[in-house]
Short mmCIF file of C-alpha atoms and ligand atoms in Angstrom, two decimals:
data_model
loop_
_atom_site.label_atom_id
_atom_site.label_comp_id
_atom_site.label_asym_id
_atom_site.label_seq_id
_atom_site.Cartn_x
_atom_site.Cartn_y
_atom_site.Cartn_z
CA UNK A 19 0.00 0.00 0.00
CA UNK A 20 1.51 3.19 -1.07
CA UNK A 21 0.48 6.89 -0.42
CA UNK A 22 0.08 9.69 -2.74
CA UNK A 23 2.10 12.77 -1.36
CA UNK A 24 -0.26 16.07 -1.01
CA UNK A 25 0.38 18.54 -3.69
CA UNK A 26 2.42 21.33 -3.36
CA UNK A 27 -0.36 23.82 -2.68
CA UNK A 28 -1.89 21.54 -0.23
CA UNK A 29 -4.37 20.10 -2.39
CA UNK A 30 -4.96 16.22 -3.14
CA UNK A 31 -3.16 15.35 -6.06
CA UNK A 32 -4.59 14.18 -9.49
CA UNK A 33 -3.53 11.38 -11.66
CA UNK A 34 -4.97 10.85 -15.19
CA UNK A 35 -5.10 7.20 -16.77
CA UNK A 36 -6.04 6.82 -20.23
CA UNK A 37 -7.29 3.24 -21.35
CA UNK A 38 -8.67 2.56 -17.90
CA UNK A 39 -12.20 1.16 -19.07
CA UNK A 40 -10.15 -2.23 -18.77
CA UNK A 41 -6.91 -4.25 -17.87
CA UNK A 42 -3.69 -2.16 -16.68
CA UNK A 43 -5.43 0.80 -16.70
CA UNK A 44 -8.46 -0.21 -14.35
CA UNK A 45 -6.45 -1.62 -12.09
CA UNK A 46 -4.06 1.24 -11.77
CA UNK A 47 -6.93 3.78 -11.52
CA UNK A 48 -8.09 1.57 -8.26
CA UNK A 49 -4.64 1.56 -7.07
CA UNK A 50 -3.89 5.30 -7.68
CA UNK A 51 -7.44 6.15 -5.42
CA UNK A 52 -6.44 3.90 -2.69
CA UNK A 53 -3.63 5.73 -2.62
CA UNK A 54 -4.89 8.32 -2.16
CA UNK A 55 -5.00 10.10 -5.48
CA UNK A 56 -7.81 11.82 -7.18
CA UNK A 57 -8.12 9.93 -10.18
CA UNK A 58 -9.39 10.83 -13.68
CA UNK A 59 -10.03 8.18 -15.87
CA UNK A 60 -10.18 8.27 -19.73
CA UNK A 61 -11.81 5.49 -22.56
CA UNK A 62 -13.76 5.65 -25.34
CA UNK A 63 -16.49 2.91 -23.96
CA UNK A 64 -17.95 5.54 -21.66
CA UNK A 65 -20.27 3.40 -19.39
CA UNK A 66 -17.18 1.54 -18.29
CA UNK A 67 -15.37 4.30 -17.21
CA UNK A 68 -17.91 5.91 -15.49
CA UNK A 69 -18.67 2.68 -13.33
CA UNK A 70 -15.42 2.80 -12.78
CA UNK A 71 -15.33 6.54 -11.54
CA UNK A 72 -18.32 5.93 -9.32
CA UNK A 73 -16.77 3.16 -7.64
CA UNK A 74 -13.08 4.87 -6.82
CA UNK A 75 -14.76 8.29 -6.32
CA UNK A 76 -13.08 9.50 -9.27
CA UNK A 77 -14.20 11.20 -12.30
CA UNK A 78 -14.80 9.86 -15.78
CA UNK A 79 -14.34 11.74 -19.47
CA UNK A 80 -14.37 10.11 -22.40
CA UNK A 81 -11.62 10.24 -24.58
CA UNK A 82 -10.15 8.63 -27.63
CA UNK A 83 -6.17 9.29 -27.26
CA UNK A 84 -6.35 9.18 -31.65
CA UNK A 85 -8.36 12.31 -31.84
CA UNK A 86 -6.81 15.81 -31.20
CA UNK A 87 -10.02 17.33 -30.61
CA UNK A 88 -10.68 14.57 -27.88
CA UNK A 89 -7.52 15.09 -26.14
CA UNK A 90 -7.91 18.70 -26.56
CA UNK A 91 -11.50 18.66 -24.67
CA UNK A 92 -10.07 16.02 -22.28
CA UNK A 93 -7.10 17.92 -21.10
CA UNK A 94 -9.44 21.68 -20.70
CA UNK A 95 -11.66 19.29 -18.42
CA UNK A 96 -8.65 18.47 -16.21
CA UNK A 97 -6.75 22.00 -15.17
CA UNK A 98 -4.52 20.25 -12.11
CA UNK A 99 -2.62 17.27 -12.78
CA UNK A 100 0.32 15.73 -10.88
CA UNK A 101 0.42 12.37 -12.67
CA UNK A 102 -0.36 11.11 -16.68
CA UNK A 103 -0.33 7.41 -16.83
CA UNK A 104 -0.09 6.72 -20.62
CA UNK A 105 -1.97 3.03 -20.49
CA UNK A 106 -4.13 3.41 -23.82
CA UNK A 107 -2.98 0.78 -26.49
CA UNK A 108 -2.13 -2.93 -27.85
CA UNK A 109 -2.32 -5.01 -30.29
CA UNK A 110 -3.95 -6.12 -33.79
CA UNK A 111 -3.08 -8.76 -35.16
CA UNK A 112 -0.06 -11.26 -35.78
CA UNK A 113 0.29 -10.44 -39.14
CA UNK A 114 3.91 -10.23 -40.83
CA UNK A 115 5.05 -7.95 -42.51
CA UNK A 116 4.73 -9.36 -46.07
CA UNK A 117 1.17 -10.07 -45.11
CA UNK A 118 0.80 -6.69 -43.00
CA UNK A 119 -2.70 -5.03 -42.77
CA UNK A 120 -2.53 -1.53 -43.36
CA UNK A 121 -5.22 -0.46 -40.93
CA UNK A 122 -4.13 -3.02 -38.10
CA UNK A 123 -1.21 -0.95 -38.17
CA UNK A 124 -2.77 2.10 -38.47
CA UNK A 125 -4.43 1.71 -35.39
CA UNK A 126 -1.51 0.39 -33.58
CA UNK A 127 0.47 3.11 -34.36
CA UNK A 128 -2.46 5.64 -33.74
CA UNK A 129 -2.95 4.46 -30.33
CA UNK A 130 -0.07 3.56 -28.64
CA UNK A 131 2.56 6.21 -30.65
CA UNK A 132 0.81 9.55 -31.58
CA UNK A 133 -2.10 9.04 -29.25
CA UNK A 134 0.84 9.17 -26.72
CA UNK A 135 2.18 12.06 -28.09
CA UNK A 136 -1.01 13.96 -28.26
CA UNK A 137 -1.78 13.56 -24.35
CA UNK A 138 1.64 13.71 -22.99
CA UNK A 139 1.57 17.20 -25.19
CA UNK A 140 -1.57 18.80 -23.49
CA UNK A 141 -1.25 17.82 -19.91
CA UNK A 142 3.21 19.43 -20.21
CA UNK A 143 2.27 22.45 -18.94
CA UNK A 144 0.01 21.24 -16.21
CA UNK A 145 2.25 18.87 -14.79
CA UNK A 146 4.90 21.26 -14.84
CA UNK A 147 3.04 23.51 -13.08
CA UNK A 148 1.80 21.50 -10.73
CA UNK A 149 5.65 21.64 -9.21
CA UNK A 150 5.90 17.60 -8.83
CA UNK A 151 4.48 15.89 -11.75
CA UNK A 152 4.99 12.41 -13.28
CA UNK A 153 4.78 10.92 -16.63
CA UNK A 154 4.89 6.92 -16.65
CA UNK A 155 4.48 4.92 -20.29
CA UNK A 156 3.24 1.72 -20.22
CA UNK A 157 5.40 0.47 -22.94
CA UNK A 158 5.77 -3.66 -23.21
CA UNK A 159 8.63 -6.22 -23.37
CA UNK A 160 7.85 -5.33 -27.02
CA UNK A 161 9.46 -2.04 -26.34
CA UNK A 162 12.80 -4.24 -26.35
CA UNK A 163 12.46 -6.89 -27.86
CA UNK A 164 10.58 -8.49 -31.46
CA UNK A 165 9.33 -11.69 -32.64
CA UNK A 166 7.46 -12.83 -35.80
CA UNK A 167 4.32 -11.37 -36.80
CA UNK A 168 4.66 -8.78 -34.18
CA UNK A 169 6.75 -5.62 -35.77
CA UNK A 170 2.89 -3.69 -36.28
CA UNK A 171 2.98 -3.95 -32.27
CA UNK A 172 6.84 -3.96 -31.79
CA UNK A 173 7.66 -1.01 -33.61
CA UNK A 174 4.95 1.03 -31.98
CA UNK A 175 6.41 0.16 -29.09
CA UNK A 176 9.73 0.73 -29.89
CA UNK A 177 8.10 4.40 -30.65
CA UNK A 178 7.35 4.35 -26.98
CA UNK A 179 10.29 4.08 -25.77
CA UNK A 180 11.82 6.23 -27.79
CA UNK A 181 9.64 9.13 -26.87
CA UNK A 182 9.96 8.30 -23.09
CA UNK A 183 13.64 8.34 -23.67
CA UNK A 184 13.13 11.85 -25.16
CA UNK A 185 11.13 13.38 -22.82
CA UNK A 186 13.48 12.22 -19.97
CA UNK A 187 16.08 14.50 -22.11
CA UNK A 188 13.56 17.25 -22.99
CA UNK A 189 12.16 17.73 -19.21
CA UNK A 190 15.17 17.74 -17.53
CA UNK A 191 15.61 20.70 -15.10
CA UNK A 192 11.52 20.84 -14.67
CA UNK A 193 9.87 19.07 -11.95
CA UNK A 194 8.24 16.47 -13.75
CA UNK A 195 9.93 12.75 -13.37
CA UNK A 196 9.70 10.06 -16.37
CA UNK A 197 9.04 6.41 -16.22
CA UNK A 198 8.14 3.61 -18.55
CA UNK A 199 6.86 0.35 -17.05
CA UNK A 200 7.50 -2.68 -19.57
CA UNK A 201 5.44 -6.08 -19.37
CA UNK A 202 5.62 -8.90 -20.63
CA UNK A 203 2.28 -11.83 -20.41
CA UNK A 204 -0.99 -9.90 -18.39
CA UNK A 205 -3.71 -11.59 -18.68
CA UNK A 206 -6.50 -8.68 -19.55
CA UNK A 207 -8.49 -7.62 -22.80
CA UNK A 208 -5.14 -7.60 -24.79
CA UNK A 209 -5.22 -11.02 -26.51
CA UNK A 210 -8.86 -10.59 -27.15
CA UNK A 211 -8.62 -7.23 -28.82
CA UNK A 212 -5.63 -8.55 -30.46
CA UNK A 213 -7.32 -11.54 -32.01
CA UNK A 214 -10.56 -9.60 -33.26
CA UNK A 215 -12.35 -10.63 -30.27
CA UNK A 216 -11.60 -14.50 -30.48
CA UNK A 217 -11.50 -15.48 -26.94
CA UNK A 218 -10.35 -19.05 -27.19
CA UNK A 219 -7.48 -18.38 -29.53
CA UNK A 220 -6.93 -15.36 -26.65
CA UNK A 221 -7.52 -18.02 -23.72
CA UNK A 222 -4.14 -20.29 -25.71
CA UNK A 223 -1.78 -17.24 -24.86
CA UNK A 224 -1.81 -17.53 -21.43
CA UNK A 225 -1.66 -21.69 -21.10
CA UNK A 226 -0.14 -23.40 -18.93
CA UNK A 227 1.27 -20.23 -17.70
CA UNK A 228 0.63 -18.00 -14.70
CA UNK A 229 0.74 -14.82 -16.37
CA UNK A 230 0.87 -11.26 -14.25
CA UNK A 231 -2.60 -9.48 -13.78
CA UNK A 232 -3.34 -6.14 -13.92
CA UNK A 233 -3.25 -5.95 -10.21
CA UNK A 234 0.23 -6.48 -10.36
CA UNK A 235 1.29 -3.60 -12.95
CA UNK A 236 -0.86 -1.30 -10.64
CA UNK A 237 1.00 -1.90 -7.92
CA UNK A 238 4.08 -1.37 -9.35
CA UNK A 239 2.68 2.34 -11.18
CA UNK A 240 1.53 3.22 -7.17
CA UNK A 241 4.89 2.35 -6.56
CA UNK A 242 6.94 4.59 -8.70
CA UNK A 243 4.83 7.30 -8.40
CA UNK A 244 4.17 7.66 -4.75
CA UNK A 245 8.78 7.21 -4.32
CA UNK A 246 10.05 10.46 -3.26
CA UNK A 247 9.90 13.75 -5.81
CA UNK A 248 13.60 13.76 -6.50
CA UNK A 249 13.40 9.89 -6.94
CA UNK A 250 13.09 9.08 -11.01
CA UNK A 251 12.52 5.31 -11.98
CA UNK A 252 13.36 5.47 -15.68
CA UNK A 253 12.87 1.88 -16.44
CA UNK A 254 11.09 -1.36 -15.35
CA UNK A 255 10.66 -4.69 -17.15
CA UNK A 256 8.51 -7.32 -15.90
CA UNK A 257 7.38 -10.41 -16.72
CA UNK A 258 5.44 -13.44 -15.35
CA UNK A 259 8.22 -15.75 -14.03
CA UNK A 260 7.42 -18.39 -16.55
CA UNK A 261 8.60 -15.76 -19.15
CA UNK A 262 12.00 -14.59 -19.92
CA UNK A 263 10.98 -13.18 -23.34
CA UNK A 264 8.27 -12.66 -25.73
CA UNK A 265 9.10 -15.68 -27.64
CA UNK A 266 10.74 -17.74 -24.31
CA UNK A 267 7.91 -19.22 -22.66
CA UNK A 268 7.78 -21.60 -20.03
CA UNK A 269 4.31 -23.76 -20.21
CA UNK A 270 3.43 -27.03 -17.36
CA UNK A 271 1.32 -29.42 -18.95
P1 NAP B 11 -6.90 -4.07 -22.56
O1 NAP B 11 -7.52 -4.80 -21.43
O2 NAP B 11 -7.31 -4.40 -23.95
O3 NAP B 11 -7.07 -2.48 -22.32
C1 NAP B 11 -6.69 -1.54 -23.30
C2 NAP B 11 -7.23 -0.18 -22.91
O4 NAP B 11 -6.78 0.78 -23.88
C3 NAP B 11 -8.74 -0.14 -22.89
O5 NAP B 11 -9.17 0.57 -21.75
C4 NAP B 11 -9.10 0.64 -24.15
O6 NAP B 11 -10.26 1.42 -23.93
C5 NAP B 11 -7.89 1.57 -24.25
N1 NAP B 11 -7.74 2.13 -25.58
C6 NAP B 11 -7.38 1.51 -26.74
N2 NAP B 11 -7.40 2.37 -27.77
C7 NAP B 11 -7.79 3.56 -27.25
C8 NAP B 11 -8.02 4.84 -27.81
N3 NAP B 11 -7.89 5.07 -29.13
N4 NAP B 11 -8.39 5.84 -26.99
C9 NAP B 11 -8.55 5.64 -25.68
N5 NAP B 11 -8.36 4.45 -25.08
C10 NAP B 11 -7.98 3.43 -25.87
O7 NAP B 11 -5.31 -4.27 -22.55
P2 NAP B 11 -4.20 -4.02 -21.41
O8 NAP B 11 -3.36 -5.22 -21.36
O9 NAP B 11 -4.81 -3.50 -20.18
O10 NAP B 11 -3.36 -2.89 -22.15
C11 NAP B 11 -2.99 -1.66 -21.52
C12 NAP B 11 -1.63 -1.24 -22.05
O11 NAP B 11 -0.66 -2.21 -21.66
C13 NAP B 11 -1.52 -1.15 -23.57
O12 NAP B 11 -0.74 -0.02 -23.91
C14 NAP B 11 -0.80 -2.44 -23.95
O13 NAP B 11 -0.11 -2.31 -25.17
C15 NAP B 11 0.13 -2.57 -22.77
N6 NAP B 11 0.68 -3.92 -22.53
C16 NAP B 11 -0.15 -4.99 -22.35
C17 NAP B 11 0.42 -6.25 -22.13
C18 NAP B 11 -0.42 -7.50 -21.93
O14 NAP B 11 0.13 -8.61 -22.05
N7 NAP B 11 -1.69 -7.38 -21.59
C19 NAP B 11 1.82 -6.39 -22.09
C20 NAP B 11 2.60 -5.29 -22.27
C21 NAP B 11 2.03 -4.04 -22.48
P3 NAP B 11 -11.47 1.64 -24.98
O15 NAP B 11 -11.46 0.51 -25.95
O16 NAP B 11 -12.69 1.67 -24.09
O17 NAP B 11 -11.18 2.97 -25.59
#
């Protein structure tokens, strides 16, 4: 259990998640109120989020991280911010690339690159004014690494980490810290969504293997943001035990 430090003008301080009608992102919105943040939550299946809100006390907006004008309207409805936890994304498809679908990777690189971009770019100047703000990326082991079928979602990731690894350079000497949290197998929506909805083929990633939960990626978001303001986790990888990489897989039975 961690706890949120007050802000430095006394007030309770506010985290944004984007993709938090599911997965990573619902779970870190839960962790981020029990710790004591105010938490605003962002998706574009609205009734999600704001079940979600209601239950953590938090508020809901909907917002789809591939629009400007969405962002835009988002980021006016949120005028104090101390945290941005970039969660919206995944994965379509296993296509390669001689077989690549052009709007599978459209999408991919929509969501998880310039959608990035286009949040992390309105809520700047409110985390820097807030006097102790915090970005934190939820990249993926596909930030690192690649395997077959995967560059659509590799790549994009790759993006990530690229523009994590920027910012870190860009913000220095303002008070805002920079963090990107890499994992590997968590069992959520992803597979699903990445398969077109298919749960059983979804159901096959995660056999024999006790993947990580979303539970578990929440804590460890409480955990780097709640570490002291001069305190900067750039980087952490994690991955279910039975995993050492994406294509290393350890299955029982
Ligand atoms: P998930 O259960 O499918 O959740 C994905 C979330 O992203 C949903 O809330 C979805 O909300 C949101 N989203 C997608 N496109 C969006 C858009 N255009 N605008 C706003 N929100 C959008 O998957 P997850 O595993 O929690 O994924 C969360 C993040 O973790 C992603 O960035 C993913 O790449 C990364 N990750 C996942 C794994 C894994 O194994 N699960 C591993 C490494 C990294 P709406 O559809 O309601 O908009």
């Amino acid at each position: 259990m961690y706890t949120a430090r007050t802000a430095p003008d006394g007030s309770r301080p506010v985290a944004v998640v984007t993709g938090a009608s599911a997965g990573i992102g619902a779970a870190t919105a839960r962790a981020l109120a029990a710790a004591g943040f105010e938490v605003v939550v962002g998706a574009r299946r609205f009734d999600r989020i704001e079940a979600l809100a209601k239950e953590i006390g938090g508020r809901a907006i909907a917002l789809d991280v591939t629009q400007r004008e969405s962002v835009e309207a988002f980021a006016r409805a949120v005028p104090r911010i101390n945290v941005l936890v970039n969660n919206a994304g995944g994965a379509h498809g296993l296509d390669t690339i001689a077989e690549s679908d052009d709007d599978r990777w459209r999408t991919m690189w929509e969501a998880n690159v310039f959608g990035l971009m286009l949040v992390t770019r309105a809520f700047v100047p409110g985390l820097e004014a807030s006097g102790d703000g915090h970005i934190v990326n939820v990249g993926s082991i596909a930030a690192q690494e690649v395997y077959p079928g995967g560059a659509g979602y590799t790549s994009a990731k790759h993006g990530v980490t690229a523009i994590t690894e920027t910012l870190r350079l860009e913000l220095l000497g303002k008070p805002i810290r920079v963090t990107q949290v890499d994992p590997g197998m968590v069992e959520t929506e992803f597979s699903v969504v990445r398969f077109d909805g298919d749960v059983e083929r979804a159901k096959k990633v995660y056999a024999g293997v006790a993947p990580l939960v979303g539970d578990d990626i929440a804590d460890i978001i409480a955990f780097v943001v709640t570490r002291p303001p001069h305190v900067n986790i750039d980087h952490i990888r994690v991955t279910p035990l039975a995993q050492a990489t994406a294509m290393a897989v350890h299955r029982e039975g």
